[in-house]
Short mmCIF file of the C-alpha atoms (twelve columns), coordinates in Angstrom:
data_MODEL
# 
_entry.id   MODEL 
# 
loop_
_atom_site.group_PDB 
_atom_site.id 
_atom_site.type_symbol 
_atom_site.label_atom_id 
_atom_site.label_alt_id 
_atom_site.label_comp_id 
_atom_site.label_asym_id 
_atom_site.label_seq_id 
_atom_site.Cartn_x 
_atom_site.Cartn_y 
_atom_site.Cartn_z 
_atom_site.pdbx_PDB_model_num 
ATOM 1  C CA . MET A 1  -0.585 0.517  -0.186 1 
ATOM 2  C CA . SER A 2  1.234  3.602  -1.107 1 
ATOM 3  C CA . LYS A 3  1.496  6.575  1.599  1 
ATOM 4  C CA . GLU A 4  -1.025 8.577  -1.124 1 
ATOM 5  C CA . GLU A 5  -3.584 5.748  -0.294 1 
ATOM 6  C CA . ILE A 6  -3.302 5.550  3.563  1 
ATOM 7  C CA . ALA A 7  -3.361 9.804  3.304  1 
ATOM 8  C CA . VAL A 8  -5.348 10.317 6.597  1 
ATOM 9  C CA . ALA A 9  -6.639 14.026 5.207  1 
ATOM 10 C CA . THR A 10 -6.379 16.152 2.897  1 
ATOM 11 C CA . HIS A 11 -6.756 20.139 2.799  1 
ATOM 12 C CA . SER A 12 -8.744 22.262 0.677  1 
ATOM 13 C CA . VAL A 13 -7.396 25.599 -0.663 1 
ATOM 14 C CA . ALA A 14 -9.513 27.905 1.172  1 
ATOM 15 C CA . GLU A 15 -7.940 25.749 5.139  1 
ATOM 16 C CA . LEU A 16 -4.828 25.799 3.467  1 
ATOM 17 C CA . GLU A 17 -4.602 29.832 2.580  1 
ATOM 18 C CA . GLY A 18 -6.648 30.058 5.827  1 
ATOM 19 C CA . MET A 19 -2.891 29.004 7.713  1 
ATOM 20 C CA . LEU A 20 -0.899 30.860 5.397  1 
ATOM 21 C CA . ARG A 21 -2.275 33.265 6.340  1 
ATOM 22 C CA . GLN A 22 -1.266 32.935 9.760  1 
ATOM 23 C CA . PHE A 23 2.143  33.336 9.264  1 
ATOM 24 C CA . GLY A 24 1.793  36.719 6.289  1 
ATOM 25 C CA . PHE A 25 2.050  34.452 3.644  1 
ATOM 26 C CA . ALA A 26 1.233  36.895 0.114  1 
ATOM 27 C CA . LEU A 27 -1.630 34.908 -1.054 1 
ATOM 28 C CA . PRO A 28 -3.672 33.535 -2.820 1 
ATOM 29 C CA . LEU A 29 -1.897 30.221 -3.620 1 
ATOM 30 C CA . ARG A 30 -0.793 30.059 -7.559 1 
ATOM 31 C CA . GLY A 31 -0.890 26.032 -6.498 1 
ATOM 32 C CA . HIS A 32 -0.272 23.355 -4.190 1 
ATOM 33 C CA . SER A 33 0.135  19.633 -4.260 1 
ATOM 34 C CA . ARG A 34 0.879  16.988 -1.153 1 
ATOM 35 C CA . LEU A 35 3.982  16.044 -0.362 1 
ATOM 36 C CA . PHE A 36 4.598  12.384 0.952  1 
ATOM 37 C CA . GLY A 37 7.006  11.287 3.877  1 
ATOM 38 C CA . GLY A 38 5.624  11.103 7.305  1 
ATOM 39 C CA . TYR A 39 3.031  9.136  8.492  1 
ATOM 40 C CA . SER A 40 1.914  11.902 11.959 1 
ATOM 41 C CA . GLY A 41 0.879  15.264 9.231  1 
ATOM 42 C CA . SER A 42 0.139  15.947 6.368  1 
ATOM 43 C CA . ASN A 43 2.599  18.890 4.017  1 
ATOM 44 C CA . TYR A 44 2.254  20.916 0.616  1 
ATOM 45 C CA . ARG A 45 3.960  22.895 -1.229 1 
ATOM 46 C CA . VAL A 46 2.655  26.192 -1.658 1 
ATOM 47 C CA . GLU A 47 3.173  28.372 -4.130 1 
ATOM 48 C CA . ALA A 48 1.770  32.395 -3.631 1 
ATOM 49 C CA . ASP A 49 0.941  34.525 -6.698 1 
ATOM 50 C CA . ASP A 50 4.207  36.169 -6.030 1 
ATOM 51 C CA . GLY A 51 5.942  33.061 -7.163 1 
ATOM 52 C CA . ALA A 52 7.045  33.152 -3.612 1 
ATOM 53 C CA . LEU A 53 7.504  28.922 -2.137 1 
ATOM 54 C CA . ALA A 54 7.268  27.334 0.936  1 
ATOM 55 C CA . VAL A 55 6.704  23.241 3.103  1 
ATOM 56 C CA . LEU A 56 3.920  24.275 4.919  1 
ATOM 57 C CA . LYS A 57 3.788  20.659 7.699  1 
ATOM 58 C CA . VAL A 58 0.416  20.264 9.812  1 
ATOM 59 C CA . CYS A 59 0.476  18.201 12.392 1 
ATOM 60 C CA . HIS A 60 -2.189 15.734 13.531 1 
ATOM 61 C CA . GLY A 61 -2.934 15.368 16.795 1 
ATOM 62 C CA . TYR A 62 -3.655 11.993 18.626 1 
ATOM 63 C CA . ALA A 63 -6.301 10.923 20.338 1 
ATOM 64 C CA . GLU A 64 -3.922 8.514  22.871 1 
# 
């Protein structure tokens, strides 16, 4: 099974922009893509309309 097949969550553009807004990242987003490489969170390559690039790491909580 690939990591793509067991991804816990994906986030909408509105959700990504809401998180990025808190850090002063230039909006709107020109593009984004999901990055894989871990199970405890979601990672996205994000590109602002002005060409700025960043990786947004979203940590997921655990019930126990």
